[in-house]
PDB file of C-alpha atoms in Angstrom:
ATOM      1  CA  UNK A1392       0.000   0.000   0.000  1.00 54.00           C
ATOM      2  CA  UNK A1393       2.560   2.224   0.990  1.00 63.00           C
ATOM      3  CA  UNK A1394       6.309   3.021   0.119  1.00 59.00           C
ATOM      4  CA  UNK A1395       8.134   2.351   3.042  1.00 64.00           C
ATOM      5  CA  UNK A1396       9.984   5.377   4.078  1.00 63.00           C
ATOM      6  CA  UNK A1397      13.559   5.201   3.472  1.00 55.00           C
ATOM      7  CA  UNK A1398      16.600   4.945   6.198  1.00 57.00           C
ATOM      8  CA  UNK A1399      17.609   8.712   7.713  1.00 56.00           C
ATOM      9  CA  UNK A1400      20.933   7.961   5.725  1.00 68.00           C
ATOM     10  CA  UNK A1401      21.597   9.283   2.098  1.00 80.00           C
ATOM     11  CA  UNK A1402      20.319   6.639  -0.617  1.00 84.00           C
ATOM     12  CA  UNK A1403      20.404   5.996  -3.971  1.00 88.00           C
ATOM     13  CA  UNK A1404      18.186   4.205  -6.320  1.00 89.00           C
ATOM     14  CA  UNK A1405      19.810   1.965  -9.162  1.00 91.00           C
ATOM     15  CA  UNK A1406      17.494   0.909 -11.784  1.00 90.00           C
ATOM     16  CA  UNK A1407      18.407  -1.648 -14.505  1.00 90.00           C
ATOM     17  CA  UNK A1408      17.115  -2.042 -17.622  1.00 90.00           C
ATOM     18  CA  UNK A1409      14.413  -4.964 -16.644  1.00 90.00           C
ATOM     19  CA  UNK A1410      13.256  -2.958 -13.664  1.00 88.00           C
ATOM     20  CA  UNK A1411      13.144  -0.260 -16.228  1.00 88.00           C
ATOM     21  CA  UNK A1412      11.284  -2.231 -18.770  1.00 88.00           C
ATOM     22  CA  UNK A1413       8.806  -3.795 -16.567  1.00 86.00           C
ATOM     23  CA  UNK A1414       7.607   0.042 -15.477  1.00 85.00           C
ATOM     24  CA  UNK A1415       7.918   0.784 -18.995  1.00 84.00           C
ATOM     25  CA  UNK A1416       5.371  -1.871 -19.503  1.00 84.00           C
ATOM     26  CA  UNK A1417       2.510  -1.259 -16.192  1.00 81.00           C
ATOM     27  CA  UNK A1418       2.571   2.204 -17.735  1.00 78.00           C
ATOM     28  CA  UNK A1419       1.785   1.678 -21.595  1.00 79.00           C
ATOM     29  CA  UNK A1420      -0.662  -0.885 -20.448  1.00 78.00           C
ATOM     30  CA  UNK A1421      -2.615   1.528 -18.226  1.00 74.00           C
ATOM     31  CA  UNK A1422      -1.978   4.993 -18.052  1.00 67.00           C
ATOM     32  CA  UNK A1423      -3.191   5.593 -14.479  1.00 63.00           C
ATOM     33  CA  UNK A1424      -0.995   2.501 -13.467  1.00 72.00           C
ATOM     34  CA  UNK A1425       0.239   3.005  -9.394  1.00 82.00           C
ATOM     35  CA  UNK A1426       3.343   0.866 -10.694  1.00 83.00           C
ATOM     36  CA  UNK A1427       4.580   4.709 -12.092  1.00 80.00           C
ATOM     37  CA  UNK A1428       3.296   6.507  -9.171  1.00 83.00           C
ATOM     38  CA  UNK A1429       4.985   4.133  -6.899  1.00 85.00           C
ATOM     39  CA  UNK A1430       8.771   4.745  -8.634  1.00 86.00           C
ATOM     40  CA  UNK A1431       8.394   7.680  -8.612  1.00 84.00           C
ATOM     41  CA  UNK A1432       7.512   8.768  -5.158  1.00 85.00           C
ATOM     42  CA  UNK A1433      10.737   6.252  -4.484  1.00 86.00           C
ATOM     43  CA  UNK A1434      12.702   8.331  -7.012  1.00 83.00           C
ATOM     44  CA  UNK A1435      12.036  11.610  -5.354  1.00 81.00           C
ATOM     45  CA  UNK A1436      12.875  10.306  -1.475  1.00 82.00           C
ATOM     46  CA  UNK A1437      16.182   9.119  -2.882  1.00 85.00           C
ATOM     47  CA  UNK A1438      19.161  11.485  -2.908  1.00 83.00           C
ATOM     48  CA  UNK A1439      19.909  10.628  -6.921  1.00 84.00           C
ATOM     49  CA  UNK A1440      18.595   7.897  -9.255  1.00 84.00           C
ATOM     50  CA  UNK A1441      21.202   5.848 -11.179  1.00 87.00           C
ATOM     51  CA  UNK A1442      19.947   4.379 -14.321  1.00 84.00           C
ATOM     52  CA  UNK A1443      22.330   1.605 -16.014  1.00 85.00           C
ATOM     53  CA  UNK A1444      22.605  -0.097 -18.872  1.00 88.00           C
ATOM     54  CA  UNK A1445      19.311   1.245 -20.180  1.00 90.00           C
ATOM     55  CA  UNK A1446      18.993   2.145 -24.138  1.00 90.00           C
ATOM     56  CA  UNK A1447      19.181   6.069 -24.700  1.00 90.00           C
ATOM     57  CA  UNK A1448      14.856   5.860 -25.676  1.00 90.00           C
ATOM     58  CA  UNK A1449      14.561   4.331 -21.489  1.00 89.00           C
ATOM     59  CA  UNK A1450      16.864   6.976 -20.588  1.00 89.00           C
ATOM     60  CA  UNK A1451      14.972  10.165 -22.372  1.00 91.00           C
ATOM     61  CA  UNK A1452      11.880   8.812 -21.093  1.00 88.00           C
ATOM     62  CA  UNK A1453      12.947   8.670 -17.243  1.00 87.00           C
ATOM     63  CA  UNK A1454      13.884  12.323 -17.408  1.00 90.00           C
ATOM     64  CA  UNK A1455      10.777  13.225 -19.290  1.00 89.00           C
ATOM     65  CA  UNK A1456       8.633  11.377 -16.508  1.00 86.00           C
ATOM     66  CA  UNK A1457      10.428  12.782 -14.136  1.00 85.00           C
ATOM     67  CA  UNK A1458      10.013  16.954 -15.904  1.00 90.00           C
ATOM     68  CA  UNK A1459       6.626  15.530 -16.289  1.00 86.00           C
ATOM     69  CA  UNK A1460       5.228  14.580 -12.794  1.00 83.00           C
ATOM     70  CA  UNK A1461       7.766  16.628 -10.569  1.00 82.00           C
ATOM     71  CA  UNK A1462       7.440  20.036 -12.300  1.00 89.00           C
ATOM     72  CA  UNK A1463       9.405  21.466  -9.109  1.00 90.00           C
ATOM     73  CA  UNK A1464      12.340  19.431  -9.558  1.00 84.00           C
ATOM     74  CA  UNK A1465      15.308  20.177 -12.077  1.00 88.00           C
ATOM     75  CA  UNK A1466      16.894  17.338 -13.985  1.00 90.00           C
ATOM     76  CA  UNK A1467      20.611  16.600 -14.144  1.00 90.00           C
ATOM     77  CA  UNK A1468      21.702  14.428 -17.152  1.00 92.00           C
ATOM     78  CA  UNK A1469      25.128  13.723 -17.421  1.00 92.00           C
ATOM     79  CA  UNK A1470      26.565  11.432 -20.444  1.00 91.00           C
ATOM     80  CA  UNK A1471      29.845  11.278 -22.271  1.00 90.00           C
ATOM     81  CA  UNK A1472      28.781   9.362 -25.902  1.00 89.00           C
ATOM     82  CA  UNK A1473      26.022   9.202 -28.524  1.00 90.00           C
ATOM     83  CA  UNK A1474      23.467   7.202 -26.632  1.00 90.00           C
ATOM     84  CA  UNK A1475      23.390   9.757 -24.447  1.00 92.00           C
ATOM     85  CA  UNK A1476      22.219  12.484 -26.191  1.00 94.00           C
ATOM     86  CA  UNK A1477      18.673  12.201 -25.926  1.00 94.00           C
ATOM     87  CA  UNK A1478      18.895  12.231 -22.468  1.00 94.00           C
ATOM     88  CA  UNK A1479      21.029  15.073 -22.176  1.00 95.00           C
ATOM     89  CA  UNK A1480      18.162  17.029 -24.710  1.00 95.00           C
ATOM     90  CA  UNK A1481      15.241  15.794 -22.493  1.00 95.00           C
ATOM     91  CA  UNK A1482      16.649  17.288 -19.325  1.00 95.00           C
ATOM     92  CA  UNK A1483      16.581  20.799 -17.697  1.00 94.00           C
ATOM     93  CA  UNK A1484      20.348  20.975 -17.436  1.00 93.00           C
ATOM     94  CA  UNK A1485      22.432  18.604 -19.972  1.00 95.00           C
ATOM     95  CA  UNK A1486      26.121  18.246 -18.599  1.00 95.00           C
ATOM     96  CA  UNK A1487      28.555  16.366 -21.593  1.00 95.00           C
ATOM     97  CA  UNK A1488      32.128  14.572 -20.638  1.00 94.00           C
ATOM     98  CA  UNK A1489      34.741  14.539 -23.425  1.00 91.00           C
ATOM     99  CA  UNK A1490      35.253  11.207 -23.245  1.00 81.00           C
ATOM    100  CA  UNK A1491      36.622   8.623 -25.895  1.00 81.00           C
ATOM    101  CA  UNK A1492      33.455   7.817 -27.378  1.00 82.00           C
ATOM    102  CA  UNK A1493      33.389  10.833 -28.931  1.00 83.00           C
ATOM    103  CA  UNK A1494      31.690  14.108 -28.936  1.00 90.00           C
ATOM    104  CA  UNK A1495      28.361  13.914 -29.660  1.00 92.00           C
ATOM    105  CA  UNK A1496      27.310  14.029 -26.352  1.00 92.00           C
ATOM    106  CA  UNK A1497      29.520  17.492 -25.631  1.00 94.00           C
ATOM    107  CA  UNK A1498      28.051  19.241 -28.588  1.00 94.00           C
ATOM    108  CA  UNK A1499      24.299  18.611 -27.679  1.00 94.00           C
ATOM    109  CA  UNK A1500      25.166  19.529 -24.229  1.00 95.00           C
ATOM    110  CA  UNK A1501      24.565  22.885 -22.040  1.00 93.00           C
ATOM    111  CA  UNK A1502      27.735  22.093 -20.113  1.00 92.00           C
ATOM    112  CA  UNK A1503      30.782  20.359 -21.097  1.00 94.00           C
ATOM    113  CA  UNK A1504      33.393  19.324 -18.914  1.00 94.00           C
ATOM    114  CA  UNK A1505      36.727  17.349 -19.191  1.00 92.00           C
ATOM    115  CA  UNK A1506      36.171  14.527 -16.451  1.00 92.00           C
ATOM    116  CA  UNK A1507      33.541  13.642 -13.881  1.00 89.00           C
ATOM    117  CA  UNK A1508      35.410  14.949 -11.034  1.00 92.00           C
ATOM    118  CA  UNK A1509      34.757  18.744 -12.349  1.00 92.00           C
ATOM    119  CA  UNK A1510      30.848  18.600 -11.789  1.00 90.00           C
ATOM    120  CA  UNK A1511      31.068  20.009  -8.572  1.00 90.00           C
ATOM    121  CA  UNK A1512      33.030  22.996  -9.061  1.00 90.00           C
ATOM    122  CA  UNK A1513      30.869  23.306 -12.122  1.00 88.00           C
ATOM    123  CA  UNK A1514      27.815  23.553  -9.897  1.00 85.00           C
ATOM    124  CA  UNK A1515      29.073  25.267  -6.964  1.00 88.00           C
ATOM    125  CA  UNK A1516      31.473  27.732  -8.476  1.00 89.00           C
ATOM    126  CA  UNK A1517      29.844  28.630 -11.601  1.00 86.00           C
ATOM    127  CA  UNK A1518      26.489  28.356 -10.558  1.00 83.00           C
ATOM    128  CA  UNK A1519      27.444  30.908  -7.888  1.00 89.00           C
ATOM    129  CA  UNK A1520      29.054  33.040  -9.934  1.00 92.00           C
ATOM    130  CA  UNK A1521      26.163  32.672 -12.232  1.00 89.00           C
ATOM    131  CA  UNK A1522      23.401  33.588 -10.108  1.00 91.00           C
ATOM    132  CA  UNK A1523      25.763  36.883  -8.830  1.00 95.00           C
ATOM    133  CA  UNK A1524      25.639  38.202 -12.234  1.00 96.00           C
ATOM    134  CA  UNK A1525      22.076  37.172 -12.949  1.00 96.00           C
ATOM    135  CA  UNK A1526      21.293  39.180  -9.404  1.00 97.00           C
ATOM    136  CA  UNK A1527      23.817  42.189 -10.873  1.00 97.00           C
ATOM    137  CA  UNK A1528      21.925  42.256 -14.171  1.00 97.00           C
ATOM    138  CA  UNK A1529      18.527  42.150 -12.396  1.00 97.00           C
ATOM    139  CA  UNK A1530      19.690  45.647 -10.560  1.00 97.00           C
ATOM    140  CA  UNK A1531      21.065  47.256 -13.386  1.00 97.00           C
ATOM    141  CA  UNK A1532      17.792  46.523 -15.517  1.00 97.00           C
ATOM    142  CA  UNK A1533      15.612  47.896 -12.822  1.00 96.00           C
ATOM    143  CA  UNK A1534      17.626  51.258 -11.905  1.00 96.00           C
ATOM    144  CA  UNK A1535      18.537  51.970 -15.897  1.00 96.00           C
ATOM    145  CA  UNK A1536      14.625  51.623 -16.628  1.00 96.00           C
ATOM    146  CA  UNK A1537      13.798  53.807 -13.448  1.00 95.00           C
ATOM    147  CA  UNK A1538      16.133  56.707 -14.638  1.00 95.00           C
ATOM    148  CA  UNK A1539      14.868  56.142 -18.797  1.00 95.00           C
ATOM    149  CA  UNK A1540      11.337  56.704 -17.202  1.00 95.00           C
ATOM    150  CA  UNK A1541      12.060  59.115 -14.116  1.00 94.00           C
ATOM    151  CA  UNK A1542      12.754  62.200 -16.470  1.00 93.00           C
ATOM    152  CA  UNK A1543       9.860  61.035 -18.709  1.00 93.00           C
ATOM    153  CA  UNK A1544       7.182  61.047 -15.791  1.00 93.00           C
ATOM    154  CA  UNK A1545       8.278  64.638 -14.372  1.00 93.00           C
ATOM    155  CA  UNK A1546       8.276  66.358 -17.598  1.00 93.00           C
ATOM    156  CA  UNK A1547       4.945  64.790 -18.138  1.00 92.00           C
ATOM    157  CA  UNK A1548       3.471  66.274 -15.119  1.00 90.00           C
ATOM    158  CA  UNK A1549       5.518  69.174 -15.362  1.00 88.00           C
ATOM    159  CA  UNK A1550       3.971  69.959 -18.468  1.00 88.00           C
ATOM    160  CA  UNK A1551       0.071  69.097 -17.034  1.00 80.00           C
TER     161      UNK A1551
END
């Protein structure tokens, strides 16, 4: 009936490409299916979800499910080859490793990094640095339209 709730500890889920398939399935055979509801209230008490050795359709589709039902959540998808690209496109964020399969998944990507160990100055450095100027930009646009319109709105009732 219910999910049981998960250890106070961090957790992960790991999901395999039977696991994957068999949700795949409860879903396309009913679309109000509690088999979906069910992974994914255990996909959002988990810390991250680890999906391997799926094919890069099962992939796009978790991340879309997930954009889909948890509008408040943002979506991380990190690949390094071709059959990740989907994925990458799906998601909110799309983070591409130069790896040696190639590059495919670095071009279709918002980030790209060299290895996996630079993700978290990527999110904690840049993202900082990102949302300073975003907040710096914010001011700027609000003080240079107050002084564009300032002069406007005294003249105006100046000239009343």
């Amino acid at each position: 009936d219910q999910v049981p709730l998960l250890p106070p500890k961090e957790s992960c889920l790991v999901v395999d490409t039977n696991a994957l398939r068999g949700v795949e399935e409860a879903l396309e055979a009913n679309k109000n299916c509690e088999v979906g509801q069910l992974f994914l209230e255990l996909a959002s008490r988990v810390k991250s979800v680890i999906c391997a050795r799926v094919s890069p359709k099962q992939k796009s589709k978790i991340v879309a499910m997930v954009k889909e039902s948890l509008p408040d959540k943002v979506t991380l998808s990190i690949g390094d080859g071709a059959n990740d690209v989907p994925m990458i496109q799906t998601a909110h964020i799309g983070v591409g490793i130069f790896g040696l399969e190639g590059q495919q998944a670095v071009n279709s990507s918002d980030y790209a990094i060299g290895q996996f160990r630079f993700l978290k100055p990527l999110m904690l450095v840049h993202g900082r640095w990102n949302l300073r100027r975003c907040s710096l930009l914010t001011c700027y646009l609000f003080y240079k339209n107050a002084l564009l319109v300032l002069p406007q709105f005294c003249l105006g009732v100046r000239s009343l």
